[in-house]
Coordinates of C-alpha atoms and ligand atoms in Angstrom, one line a residue:
X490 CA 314.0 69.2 32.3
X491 CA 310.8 70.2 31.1
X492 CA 308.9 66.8 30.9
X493 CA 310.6 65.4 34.6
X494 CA 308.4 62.6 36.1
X495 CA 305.4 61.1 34.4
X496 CA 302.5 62.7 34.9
X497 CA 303.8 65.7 33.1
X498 CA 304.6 63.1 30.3
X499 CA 301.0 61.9 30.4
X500 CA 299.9 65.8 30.6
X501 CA 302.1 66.0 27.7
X502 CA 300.8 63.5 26.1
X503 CA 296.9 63.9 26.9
X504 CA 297.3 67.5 25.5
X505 CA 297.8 65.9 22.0
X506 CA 295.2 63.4 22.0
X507 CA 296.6 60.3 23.4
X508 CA 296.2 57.9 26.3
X509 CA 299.5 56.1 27.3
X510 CA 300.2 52.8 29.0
X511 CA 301.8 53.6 32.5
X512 CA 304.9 50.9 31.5
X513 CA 305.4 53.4 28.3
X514 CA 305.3 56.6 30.4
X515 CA 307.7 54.9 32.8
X516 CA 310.2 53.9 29.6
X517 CA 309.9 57.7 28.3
X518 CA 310.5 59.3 32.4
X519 CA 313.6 57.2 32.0
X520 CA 315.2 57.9 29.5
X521 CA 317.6 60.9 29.3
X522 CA 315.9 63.3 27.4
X523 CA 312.5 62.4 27.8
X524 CA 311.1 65.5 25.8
X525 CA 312.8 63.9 22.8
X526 CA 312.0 60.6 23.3
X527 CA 308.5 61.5 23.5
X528 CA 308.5 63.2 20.1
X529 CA 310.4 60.7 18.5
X530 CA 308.0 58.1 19.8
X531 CA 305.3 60.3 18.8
X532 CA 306.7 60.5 15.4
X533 CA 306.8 56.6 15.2
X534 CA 303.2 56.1 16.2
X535 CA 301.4 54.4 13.6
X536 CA 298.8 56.7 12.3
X537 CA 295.6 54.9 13.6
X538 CA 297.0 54.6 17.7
X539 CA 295.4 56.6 19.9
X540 CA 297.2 54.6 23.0
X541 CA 300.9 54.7 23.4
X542 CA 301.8 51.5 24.9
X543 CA 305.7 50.3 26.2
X544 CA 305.9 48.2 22.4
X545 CA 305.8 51.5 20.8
X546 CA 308.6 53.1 23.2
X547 CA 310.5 49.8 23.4
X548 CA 310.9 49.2 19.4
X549 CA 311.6 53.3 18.8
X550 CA 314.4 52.6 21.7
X551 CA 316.1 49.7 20.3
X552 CA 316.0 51.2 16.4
X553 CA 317.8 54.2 18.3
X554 CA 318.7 53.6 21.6
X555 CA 321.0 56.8 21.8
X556 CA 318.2 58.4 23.3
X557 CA 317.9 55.6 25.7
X558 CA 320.0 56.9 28.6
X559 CA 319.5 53.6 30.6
X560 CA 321.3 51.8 28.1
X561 CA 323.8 54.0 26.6
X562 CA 325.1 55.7 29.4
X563 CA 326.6 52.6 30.5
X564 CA 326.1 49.1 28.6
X565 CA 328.4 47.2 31.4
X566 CA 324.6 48.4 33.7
X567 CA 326.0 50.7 35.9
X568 CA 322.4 51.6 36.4
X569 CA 322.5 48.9 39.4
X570 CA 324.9 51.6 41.3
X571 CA 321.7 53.6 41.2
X572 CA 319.8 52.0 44.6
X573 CA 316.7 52.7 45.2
X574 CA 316.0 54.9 42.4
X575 CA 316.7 52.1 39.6
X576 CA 313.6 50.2 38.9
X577 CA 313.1 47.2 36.9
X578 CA 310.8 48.4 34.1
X579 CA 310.2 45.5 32.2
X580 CA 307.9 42.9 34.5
X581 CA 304.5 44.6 34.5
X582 CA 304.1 46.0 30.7
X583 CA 300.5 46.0 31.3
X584 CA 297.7 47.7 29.9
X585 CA 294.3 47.1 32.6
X586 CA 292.3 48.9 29.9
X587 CA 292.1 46.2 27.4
X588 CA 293.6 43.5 29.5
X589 CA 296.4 42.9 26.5
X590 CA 298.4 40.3 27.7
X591 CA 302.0 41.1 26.6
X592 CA 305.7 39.3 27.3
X593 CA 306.9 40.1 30.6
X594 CA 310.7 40.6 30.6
X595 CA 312.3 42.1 27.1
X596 CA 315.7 41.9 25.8
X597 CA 317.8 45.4 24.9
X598 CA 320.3 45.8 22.8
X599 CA 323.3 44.2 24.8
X600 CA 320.1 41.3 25.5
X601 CA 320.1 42.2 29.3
X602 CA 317.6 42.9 31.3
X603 CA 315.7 46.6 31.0
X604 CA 316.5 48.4 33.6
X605 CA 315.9 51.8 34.1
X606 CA 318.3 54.6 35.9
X607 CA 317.7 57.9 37.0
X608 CA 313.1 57.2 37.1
X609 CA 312.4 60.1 39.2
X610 CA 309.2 57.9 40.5
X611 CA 307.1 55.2 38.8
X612 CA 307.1 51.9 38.4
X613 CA 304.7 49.3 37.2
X614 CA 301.9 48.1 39.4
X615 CA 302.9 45.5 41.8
X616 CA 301.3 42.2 40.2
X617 CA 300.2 40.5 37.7
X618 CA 297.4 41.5 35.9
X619 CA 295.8 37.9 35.8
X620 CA 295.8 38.2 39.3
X621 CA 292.8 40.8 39.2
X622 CA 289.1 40.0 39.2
X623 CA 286.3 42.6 38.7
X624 CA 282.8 41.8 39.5
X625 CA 279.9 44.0 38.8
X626 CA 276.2 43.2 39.8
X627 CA 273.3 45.4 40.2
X628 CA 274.0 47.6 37.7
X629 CA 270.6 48.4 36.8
X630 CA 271.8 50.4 33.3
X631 CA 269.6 49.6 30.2
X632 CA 267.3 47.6 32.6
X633 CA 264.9 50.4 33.7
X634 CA 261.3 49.8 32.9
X635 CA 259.6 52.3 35.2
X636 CA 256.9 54.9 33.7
X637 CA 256.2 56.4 36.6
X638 CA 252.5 55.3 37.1
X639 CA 251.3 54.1 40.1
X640 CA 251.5 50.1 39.2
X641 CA 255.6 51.1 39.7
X642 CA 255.2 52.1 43.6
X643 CA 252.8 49.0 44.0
X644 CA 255.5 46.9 42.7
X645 CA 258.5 48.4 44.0
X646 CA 257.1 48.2 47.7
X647 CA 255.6 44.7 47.5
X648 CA 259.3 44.0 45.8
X649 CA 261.3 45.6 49.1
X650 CA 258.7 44.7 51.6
X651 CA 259.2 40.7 50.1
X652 CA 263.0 41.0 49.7
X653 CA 263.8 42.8 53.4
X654 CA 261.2 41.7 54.8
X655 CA 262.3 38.0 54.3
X656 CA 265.2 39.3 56.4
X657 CA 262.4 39.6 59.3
X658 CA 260.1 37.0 58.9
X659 CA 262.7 34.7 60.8
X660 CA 262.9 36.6 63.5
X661 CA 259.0 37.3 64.6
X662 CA 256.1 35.6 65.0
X663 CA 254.5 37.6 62.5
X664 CA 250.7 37.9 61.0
X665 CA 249.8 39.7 58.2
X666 CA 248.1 43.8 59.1
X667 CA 244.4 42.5 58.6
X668 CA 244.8 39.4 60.9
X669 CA 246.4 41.4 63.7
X670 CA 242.7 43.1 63.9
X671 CA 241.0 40.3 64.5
X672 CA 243.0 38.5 67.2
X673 CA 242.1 38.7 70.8
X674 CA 242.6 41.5 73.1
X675 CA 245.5 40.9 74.9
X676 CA 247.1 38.3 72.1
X677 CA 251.2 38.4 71.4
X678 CA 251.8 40.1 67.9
X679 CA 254.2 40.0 65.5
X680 CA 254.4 42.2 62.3
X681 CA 256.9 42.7 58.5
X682 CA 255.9 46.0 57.4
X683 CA 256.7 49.5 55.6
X684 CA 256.9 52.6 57.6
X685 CA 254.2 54.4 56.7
X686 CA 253.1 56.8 59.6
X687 CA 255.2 58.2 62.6
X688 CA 253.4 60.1 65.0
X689 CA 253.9 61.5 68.7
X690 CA 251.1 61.4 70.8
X691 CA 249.5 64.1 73.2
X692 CA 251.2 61.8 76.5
X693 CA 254.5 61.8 74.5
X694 CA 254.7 58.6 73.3
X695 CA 255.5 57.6 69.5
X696 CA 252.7 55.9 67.2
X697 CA 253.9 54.0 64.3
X698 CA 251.9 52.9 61.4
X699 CA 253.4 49.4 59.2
X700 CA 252.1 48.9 55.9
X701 CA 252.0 45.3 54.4
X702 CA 250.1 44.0 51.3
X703 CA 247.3 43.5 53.8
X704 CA 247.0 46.8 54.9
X705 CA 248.1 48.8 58.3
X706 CA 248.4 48.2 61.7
X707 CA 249.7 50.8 64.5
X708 CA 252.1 50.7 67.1
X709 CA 252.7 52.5 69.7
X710 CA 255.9 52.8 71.1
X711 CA 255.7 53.8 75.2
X712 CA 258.1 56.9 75.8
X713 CA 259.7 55.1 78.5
X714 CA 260.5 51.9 77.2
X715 CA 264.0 51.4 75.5
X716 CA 262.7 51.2 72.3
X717 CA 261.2 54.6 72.3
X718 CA 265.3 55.7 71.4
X719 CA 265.4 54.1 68.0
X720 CA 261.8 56.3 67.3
X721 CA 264.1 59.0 66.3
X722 CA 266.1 56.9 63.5
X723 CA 263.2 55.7 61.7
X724 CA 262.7 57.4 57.9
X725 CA 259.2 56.8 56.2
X726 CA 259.0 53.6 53.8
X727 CA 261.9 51.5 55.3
X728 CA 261.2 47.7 56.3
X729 CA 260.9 46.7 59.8
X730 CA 259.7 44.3 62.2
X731 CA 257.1 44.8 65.4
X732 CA 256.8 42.7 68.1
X733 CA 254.0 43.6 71.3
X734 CA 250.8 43.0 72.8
X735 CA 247.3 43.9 71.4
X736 CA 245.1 46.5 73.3
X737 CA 241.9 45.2 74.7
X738 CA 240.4 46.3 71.7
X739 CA 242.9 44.6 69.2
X740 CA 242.9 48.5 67.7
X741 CA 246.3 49.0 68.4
X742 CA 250.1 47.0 70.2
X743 CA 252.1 47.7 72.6
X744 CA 255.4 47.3 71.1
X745 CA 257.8 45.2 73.2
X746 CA 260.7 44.4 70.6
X747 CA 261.6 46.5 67.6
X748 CA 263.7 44.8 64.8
X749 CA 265.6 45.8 61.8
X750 CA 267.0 44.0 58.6
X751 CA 270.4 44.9 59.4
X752 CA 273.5 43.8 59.4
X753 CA 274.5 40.3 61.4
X754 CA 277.1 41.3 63.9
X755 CA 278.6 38.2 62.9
X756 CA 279.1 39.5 59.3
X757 CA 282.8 38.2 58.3
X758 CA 284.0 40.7 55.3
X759 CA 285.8 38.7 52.7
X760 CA 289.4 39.7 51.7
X761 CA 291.8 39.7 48.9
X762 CA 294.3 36.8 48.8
X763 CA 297.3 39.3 47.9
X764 CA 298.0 42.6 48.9
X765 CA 296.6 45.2 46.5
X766 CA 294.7 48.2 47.4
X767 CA 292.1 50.4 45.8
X768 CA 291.8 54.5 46.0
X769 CA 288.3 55.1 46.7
X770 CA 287.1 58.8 45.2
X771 CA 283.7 60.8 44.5
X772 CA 282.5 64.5 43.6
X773 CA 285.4 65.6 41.1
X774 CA 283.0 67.8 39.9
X775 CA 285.3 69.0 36.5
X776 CA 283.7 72.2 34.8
X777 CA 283.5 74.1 38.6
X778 CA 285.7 76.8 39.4
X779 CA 286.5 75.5 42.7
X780 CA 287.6 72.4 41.1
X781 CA 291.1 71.7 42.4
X782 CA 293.2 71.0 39.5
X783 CA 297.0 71.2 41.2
X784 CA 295.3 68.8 43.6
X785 CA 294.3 66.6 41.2
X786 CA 297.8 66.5 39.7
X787 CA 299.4 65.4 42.8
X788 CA 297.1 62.6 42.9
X789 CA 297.8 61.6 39.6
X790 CA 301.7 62.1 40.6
X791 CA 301.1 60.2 43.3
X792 CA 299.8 57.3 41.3
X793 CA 302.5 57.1 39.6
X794 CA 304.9 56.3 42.5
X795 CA 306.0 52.9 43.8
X796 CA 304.4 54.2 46.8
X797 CA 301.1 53.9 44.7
X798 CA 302.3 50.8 43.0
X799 CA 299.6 48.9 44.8
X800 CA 296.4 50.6 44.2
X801 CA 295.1 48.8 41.4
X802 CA 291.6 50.0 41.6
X803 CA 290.3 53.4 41.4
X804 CA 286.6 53.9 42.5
X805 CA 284.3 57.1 42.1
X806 CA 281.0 57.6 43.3
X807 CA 279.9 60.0 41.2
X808 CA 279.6 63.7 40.2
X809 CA 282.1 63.5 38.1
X810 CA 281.6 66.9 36.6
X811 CA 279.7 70.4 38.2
X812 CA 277.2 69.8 35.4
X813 CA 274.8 72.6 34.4
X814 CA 271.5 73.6 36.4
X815 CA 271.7 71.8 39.1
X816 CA 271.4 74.1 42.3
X817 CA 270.4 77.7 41.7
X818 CA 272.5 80.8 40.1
X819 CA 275.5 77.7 39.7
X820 CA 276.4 78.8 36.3
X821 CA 278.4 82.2 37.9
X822 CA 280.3 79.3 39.7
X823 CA 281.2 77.4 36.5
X824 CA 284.5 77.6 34.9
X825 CA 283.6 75.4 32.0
X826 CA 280.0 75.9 30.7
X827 CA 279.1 72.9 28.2
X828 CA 278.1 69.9 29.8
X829 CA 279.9 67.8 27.1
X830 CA 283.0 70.1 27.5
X831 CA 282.8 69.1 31.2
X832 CA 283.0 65.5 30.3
X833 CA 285.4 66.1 28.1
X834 CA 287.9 68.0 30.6
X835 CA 287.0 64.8 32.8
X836 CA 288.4 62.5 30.3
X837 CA 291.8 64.4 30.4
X838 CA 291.7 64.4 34.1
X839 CA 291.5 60.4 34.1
X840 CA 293.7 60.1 31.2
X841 CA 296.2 61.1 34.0
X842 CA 295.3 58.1 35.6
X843 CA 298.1 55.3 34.9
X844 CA 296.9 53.4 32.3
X845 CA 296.5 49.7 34.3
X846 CA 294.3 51.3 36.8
X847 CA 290.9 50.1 36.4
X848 CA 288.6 52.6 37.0
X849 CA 285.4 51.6 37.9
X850 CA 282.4 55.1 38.4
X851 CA 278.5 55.5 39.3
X852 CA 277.0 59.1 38.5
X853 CA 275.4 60.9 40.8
X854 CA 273.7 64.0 41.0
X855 CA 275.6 66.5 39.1
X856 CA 275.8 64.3 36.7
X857 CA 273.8 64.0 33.3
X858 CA 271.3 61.1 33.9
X859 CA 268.2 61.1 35.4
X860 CA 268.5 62.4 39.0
X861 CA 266.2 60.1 40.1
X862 CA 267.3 57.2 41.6
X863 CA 268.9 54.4 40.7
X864 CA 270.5 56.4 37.9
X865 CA 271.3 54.3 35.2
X866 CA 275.2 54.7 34.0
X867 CA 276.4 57.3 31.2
X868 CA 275.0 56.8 27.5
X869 CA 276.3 56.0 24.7
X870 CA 277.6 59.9 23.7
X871 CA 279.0 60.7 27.5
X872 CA 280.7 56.9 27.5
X873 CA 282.4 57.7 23.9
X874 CA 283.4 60.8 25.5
X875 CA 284.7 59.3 28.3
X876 CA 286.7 56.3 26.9
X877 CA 290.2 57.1 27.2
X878 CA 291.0 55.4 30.0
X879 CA 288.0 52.3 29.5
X880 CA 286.6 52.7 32.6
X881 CA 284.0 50.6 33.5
X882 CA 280.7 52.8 33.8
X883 CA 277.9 51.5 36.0
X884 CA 274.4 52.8 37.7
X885 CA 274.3 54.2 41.1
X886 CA 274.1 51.9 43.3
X887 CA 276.2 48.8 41.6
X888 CA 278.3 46.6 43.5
X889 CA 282.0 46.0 42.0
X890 CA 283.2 43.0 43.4
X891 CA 287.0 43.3 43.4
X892 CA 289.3 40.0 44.3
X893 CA 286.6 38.8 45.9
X894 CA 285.7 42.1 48.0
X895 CA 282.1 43.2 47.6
X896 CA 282.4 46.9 47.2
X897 CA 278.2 48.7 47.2
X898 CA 278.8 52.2 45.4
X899 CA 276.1 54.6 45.7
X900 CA 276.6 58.3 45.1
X901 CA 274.8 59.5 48.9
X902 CA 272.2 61.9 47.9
X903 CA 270.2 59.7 50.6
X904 CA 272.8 60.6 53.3
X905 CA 271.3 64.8 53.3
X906 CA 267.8 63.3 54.3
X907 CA 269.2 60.8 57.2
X908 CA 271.4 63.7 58.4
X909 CA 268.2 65.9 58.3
X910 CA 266.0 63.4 59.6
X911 CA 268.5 62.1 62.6
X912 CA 269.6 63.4 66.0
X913 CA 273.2 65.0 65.7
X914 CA 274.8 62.0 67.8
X915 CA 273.4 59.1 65.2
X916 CA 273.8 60.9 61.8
X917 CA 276.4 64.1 61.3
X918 CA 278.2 65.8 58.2
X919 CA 281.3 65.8 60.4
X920 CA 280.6 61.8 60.8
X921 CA 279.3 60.9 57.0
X922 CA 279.8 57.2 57.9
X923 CA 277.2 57.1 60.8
X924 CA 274.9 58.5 58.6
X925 CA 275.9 55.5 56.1
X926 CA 275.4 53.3 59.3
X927 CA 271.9 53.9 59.3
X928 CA 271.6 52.8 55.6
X929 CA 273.6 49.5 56.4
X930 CA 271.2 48.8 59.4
X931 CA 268.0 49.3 57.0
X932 CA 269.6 47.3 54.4
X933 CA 268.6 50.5 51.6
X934 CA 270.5 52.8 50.3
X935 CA 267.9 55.3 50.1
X936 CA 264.4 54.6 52.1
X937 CA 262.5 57.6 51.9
X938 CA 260.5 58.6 49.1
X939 CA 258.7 62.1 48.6
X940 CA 261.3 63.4 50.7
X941 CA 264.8 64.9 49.2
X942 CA 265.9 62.1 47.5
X943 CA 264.3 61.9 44.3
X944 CA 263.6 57.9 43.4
X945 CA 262.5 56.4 40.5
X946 CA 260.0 53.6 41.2
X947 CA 261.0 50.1 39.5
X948 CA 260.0 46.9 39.0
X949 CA 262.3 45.8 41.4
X950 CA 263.7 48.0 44.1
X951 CA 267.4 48.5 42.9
X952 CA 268.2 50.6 46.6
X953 CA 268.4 47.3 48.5
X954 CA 271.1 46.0 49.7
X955 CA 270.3 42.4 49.2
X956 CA 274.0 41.0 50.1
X957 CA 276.3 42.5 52.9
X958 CA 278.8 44.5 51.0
X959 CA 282.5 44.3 52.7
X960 CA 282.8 47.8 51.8
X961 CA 280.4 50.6 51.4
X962 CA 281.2 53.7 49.5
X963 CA 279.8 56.6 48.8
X964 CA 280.2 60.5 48.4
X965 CA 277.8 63.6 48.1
X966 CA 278.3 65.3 51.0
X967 CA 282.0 66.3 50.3
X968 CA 283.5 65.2 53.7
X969 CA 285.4 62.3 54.3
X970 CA 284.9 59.8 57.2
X971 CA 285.0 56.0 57.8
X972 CA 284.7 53.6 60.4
X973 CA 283.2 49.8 60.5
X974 CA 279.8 49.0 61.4
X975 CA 279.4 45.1 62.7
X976 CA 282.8 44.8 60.0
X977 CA 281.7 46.7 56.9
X978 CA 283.6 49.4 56.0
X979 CA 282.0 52.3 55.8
X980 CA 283.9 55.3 53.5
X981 CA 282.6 58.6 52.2
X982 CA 285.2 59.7 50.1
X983 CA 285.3 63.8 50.3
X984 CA 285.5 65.5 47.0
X985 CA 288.1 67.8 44.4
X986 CA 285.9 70.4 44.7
X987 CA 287.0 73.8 47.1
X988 CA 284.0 75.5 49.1
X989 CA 281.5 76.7 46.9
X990 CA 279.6 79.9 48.3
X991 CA 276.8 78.1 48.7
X992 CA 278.5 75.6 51.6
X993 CA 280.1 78.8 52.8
X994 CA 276.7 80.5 52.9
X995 CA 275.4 77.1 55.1
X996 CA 278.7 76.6 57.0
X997 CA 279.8 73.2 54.8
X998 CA 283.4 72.9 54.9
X999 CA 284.6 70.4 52.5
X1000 CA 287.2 67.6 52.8
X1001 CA 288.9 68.3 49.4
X1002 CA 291.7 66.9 48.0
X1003 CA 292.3 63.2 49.6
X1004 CA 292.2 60.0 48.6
X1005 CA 291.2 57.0 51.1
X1006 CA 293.0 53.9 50.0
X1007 CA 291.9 50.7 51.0
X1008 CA 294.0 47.4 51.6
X1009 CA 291.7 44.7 50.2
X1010 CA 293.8 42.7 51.7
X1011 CA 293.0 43.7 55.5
X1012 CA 290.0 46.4 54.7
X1013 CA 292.8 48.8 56.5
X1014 CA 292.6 52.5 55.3
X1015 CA 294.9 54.9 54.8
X1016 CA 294.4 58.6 53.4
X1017 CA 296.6 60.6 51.3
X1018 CA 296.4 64.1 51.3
X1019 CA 297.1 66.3 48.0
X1020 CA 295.7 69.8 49.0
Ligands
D5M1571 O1 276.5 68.2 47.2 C1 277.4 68.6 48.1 C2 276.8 68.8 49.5 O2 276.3 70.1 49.6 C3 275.6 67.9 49.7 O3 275.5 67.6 51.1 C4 274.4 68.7 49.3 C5 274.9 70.1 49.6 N1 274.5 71.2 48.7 C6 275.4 71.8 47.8 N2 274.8 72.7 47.1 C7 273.5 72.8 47.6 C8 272.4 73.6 47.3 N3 272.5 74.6 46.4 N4 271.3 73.3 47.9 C9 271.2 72.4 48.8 N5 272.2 71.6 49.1 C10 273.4 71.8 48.5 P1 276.6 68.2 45.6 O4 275.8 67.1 45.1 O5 278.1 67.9 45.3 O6 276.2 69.5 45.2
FE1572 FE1 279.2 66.4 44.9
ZN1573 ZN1 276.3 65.0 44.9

């Protein structure tokens, strides 16, 4: 049969133009001649639908129900005899896009119960749709009022330096950079500052200069002291707190405690009160040659399946699409060479998404916003674009809050610099989630500016994580990894994209082709591979 299973029915379908309700692909797998049922239903769509939803397949099936196979084959519903492969079609007729609320059980012609025989895989998702809650703060899109100018970097430090540093003030005795100077040789010290200078000195020891909106004050770190270890994870412009003893000249302090905003070890993630899981993605990068389509599909197979019937969330931290002009000489890598036509192609890709998915994306920096960060979401032309499926389109970094689970999406350019900045042990591409451990402990998603990561200086400084997210997600660096750090879960998602020459030429090899799925229920993961 040509059209088996349903994602070659939403293929099928997306090739013509249209977006289809999972519950309706799941009618049309089931019947017995789905290639005819689809053009008959396809014939019957009013003129003005651009969605096929389970109403449209239903009232086609009981005008003619011959083509039904679940219900003609046997009326007496011999489909039972099927086990495991007859599924009850008819409770979760839901469409997540517009959150239509429909009926949840429909008569058929003999005014029994739907039930479908002979689904080769599919099912509804697993709950009610009222059940589901969706959250998003910090999305930053339409909000920008940065120019640039240098009254934005006075305010966006004096914003992060107030809002971590209130994390710090609690826990030292602290004085403001131009007091420290005129204490007493010998005093106790305490300081909330920026990171503005880290040097080594000539006798090996580390000298670092905090900023506040006082001025600076420097301390020096003694080699031998334990602190002198956590020298080597500091980045420029992140938020910390000093605690030592002033020189006899009050010039400098001897640093005797070293503190971070970080994350309480006591954090306690909050969890979903059913069991529903979400499949947490990034760097599809559509439009690239080494973008892995057959891949792709067996995701979107997989979706399908009442082995997938509880992921109700789909997450992706953006690059969507290759884009254009990104990296050097890319364009002999493209496969699809108009950034709309990329966007375009992406919109197919996630039409193959079932239907009552929520989808839920950041862009990042293949993407066509502003590379500097945050990046507000999409405009108006890509989101029109991109609308099939309805997904909700947000600025990197956003939190989606999801039945109660804080999930902080950022895309991970960031993550390049920490893992260029960091010893091999603390920060790795083979370990993306200790590099995102560093970013949990400094409460930022992206510290350092004038380095890699190009920012975009705000009013308010977006990059902080103000609240402890339960979950942290982000991509980038195309490998996946995850682990928990003091009880957030960490996950950089790997990418769809095959090794480009460029990681070949640098050694990258990519984890391509999985999905990490979450229980929001227990924070558990569990990856599925599809290349
Ligand atoms: O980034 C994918 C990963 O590869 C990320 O760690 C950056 C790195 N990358 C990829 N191409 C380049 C070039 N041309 N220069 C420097 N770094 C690169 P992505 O954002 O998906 O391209
Ligand atoms: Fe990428
Ligand atoms: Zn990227």
């Amino acid at each position: 049969m040509p059209l088996e299973g349903p994602a070659r029915i939403v293929g099928e379908l997306t090739s013509r133009g249209y977006n289809a309700e999972r519950e309706a692909v799941t009618r049309i797998a089931a019947t017995e001649d789905p290639a005819t049922t689809l053009e008959a239903v396809l014939e019957d769509l009013p003129d003005d639908a651009l969605v096929v939803r389970s109403e449209h397949v239903e009232s086609l099936l009981e005008r003619e129900p011959v083509s039904d196979g679940a219900r003609t084959t046997d009326p007496a519903g011999s489909s039972t005899d099927d086990g495991p492969d007859s599924i009850e079609s008819s409770t979760h007729n839901t469409s997540a896009s517009t959150g239509d609320e429909r009926s949840t059980s429909r008569p058929t012609a003999t005014g029994g119960p739907v039930e479908t025989k002979g689904v080769p895989e599919g099912s509804g998702r697993s709950a009610d749709p009222l059940e589901r809650s969706l959250e998003i703060a910090g999305d930053m899109t339409g909000e920008s009022t940065g120019t640039g100018e240098y009254g934005d970097f006075v305010s966006v430090f004096r914003d992060r330096l107030e809002r971590l540093g209130s994390k710090l003030r609690g826990r030292v005795n602290h004085r403001p950079a131009t007091a420290i100077q005129s204490m007493p040789g010998g005093s106790e010290a305490g300081m909330v500052g920026l990171v503005n200078d880290v040097r080594s000195t000539a006798s090996g020891h580390w000298l670092i200069e905090l900023e506040d909106a006082t001025g600076t004050f420097p301390w020096l770190v003694m080699k031998d002291r334990e602190y002198a270890d956590l020298v080597d994870e500091l980045l420029y412009d992140e938020v910390l707190a000093m605690e030592g003893t002033l020189a006899d000249d009050s010039g400098i302090a001897f640093v005797d405690s070293m503190y971070f905003p970080d994350v309480p070890r006591t954090h306690e993630p909050s969890t979903a009160d059913r069991h529903v899981q979400a499949a947490l993605i990034s760097d599809v990068h559509v439009g690239s040659q080494e973008f892995m389509g057959e891949a792709w599909n067996r995701f979107a197979d997989w979706l399908h399946t009442p082995e997938a019937q509880h992921v109700e969330y789909l997450l992706i931290a953006g690059d969507m699409v290759e884009g254009v002009g990104v990296y050097p000489n890319q364009d002999e890598e493209l496969d699809v060479i108009d950034i709309y036509e990329q966007y375009e192609v992406f919109n197919e890709r996630l039409k193959q998404v079932p239907g009552d998915i929520e989808i839920v994306m950041i862009p990042g920096n293949h993407d066509a916003v502003r590379l500097a960060e945050p990046q507000p979401g999409f405009d108006e032309k890509l989101r029109t674009i991109m609308s099939a499926h309805d997904p909700r389109i947000v600025s990197n970094p956003s939190t989606v809050t999801l039945e109660g689970v804080s999930v902080l999406m950022y895309h991970g350019v960031s993550l390049d610099e920490v893992i260029a900045e960091l010893p091999e042990e603390k920060a790795s591409y083979d370990d993306p989630h200790r590099a995102m451990y560093q970013l949990l402990k400094k409460r930022h998603v992206a510290p350092q500016f004038g380095g890699h990561t190009r920012l975009a200086p705000e009013e308010k400084d977006y990059l902080i994580m103000e609240e402890v997210p339960d979950i942290f997600h982000t991509g980038h660096v195309h490998k996946l990894g995850f682990g928990k750090y003091h009880n957030v879960l960490a996950i950089n998602s790997g990418c769809w994209q095959a090794q480009t020459d460029f990681q070949k030429s640098v050694n990258i090899q990519p984890d391509a082709g999985f999905a990490p799925i979450v229980d929001l229920d227990t924070l558990d993961v569990t990856v599925q591979k599809f290349s």
